[in-house]
């Protein structure tokens, strides 16, 4: 079925079930790419994690290190909150700083009076995992690969009061038009748009971050991907003043550490934004090089146009290929833990051209071995 013509909604009956428990037919929602490069995988060339390589930059390391002198004081997020608000042209009361986007998903799942939550898949699995852990029954809208995983708003049930969608979407790298997403907004509904990778898109086109005219809009941002701060845990929510106040009441005291607040403040300043914009254009060039390399392989389907710092591919024997690539020194992300995908899918992070060339050689060997 094509999502553009039908409403492929899949109800997951997991009420009050721990998120870590999955039936054999259910994908492991708690599996993430970092697992690929832990332990014995630490020496592999990492194409499994979407954090930009070569980060954090030295100036950011020094700035965060400088904040350590104030560790004896309780965190004060006012300056960081003001910087984020100015970065998006919003009033401060529309900003809530969080310990990464993962905390934001937990807050939304626990603090909002949700009746019929819907998650658009394939996408980052933490939103559904958080909703299920909070006791909600989650419905899935599964987008069709034959349609390029593009969203038709008609596929979303009209009475859904919480809708979660990524843009650009992990792992498909699809950038949905802002106009398409805006059609999902309506009174009585919370529309959550995960823009964790939007700063990797040149010009941040199709972003809804600065919109204040859409009812129920909640935009999530992360600073961990572009700036290499996954270990620091820093992100933020952009929403109406009422929604941010409600979510803030659900947070523990001092949820974001002083070093993370220092990073949020400096990464929202004009010099950092200019550097991120330059990195986004460089990433687009490196992604084009990866796509060109992949186009030389018969039997590998690449989904596009890709807009994120990763690409999704489908190929026969992907499980065996992934295993062989590990033996050749490369870690790639398996796709079968994303609802709507299967074992024939792999996600590849975009890296520099030299790394891509080495990967193409390894992929050639892996395919030849099979």
PDB file of C-alpha atoms in Angstrom, residues 105-106 109 119 121 123-132 138 164 192 194 220:
ATOM      1  CA  UNK A 105      10.553  12.849  24.128  1.00  0.00           C
ATOM      2  CA  UNK A 106      10.156  11.572  27.695  1.00  0.00           C
ATOM      3  CA  UNK A 109       5.151  11.344  26.725  1.00  0.00           C
ATOM      4  CA  UNK A 119       4.292   8.179  15.222  1.00  0.00           C
ATOM      5  CA  UNK A 121       7.740   5.738  10.635  1.00  0.00           C
ATOM      6  CA  UNK A 123      11.996   7.454  11.995  1.00  0.00           C
ATOM      7  CA  UNK A 124      14.042   7.768  15.179  1.00  0.00           C
ATOM      8  CA  UNK A 125      12.602   5.216  17.572  1.00  0.00           C
ATOM      9  CA  UNK A 126      12.945   7.046  20.897  1.00  0.00           C
ATOM     10  CA  UNK A 127       9.628   8.934  20.576  1.00  0.00           C
ATOM     11  CA  UNK A 128       7.670   5.685  20.367  1.00  0.00           C
ATOM     12  CA  UNK A 129       9.795   4.047  23.044  1.00  0.00           C
ATOM     13  CA  UNK A 130       9.135   6.957  25.416  1.00  0.00           C
ATOM     14  CA  UNK A 131       5.394   6.893  24.722  1.00  0.00           C
ATOM     15  CA  UNK A 132       5.190   3.161  25.284  1.00  0.00           C
ATOM     16  CA  UNK A 138       1.001   3.940  20.010  1.00  0.00           C
ATOM     17  CA  UNK A 164       5.476  12.786  15.814  1.00  0.00           C
ATOM     18  CA  UNK A 192       6.007  17.230  17.275  1.00  0.00           C
ATOM     19  CA  UNK A 194      12.013  16.377  15.370  1.00  0.00           C
ATOM     20  CA  UNK A 220      12.788  19.632  18.912  1.00  0.00           C
TER      21      UNK A 220
END
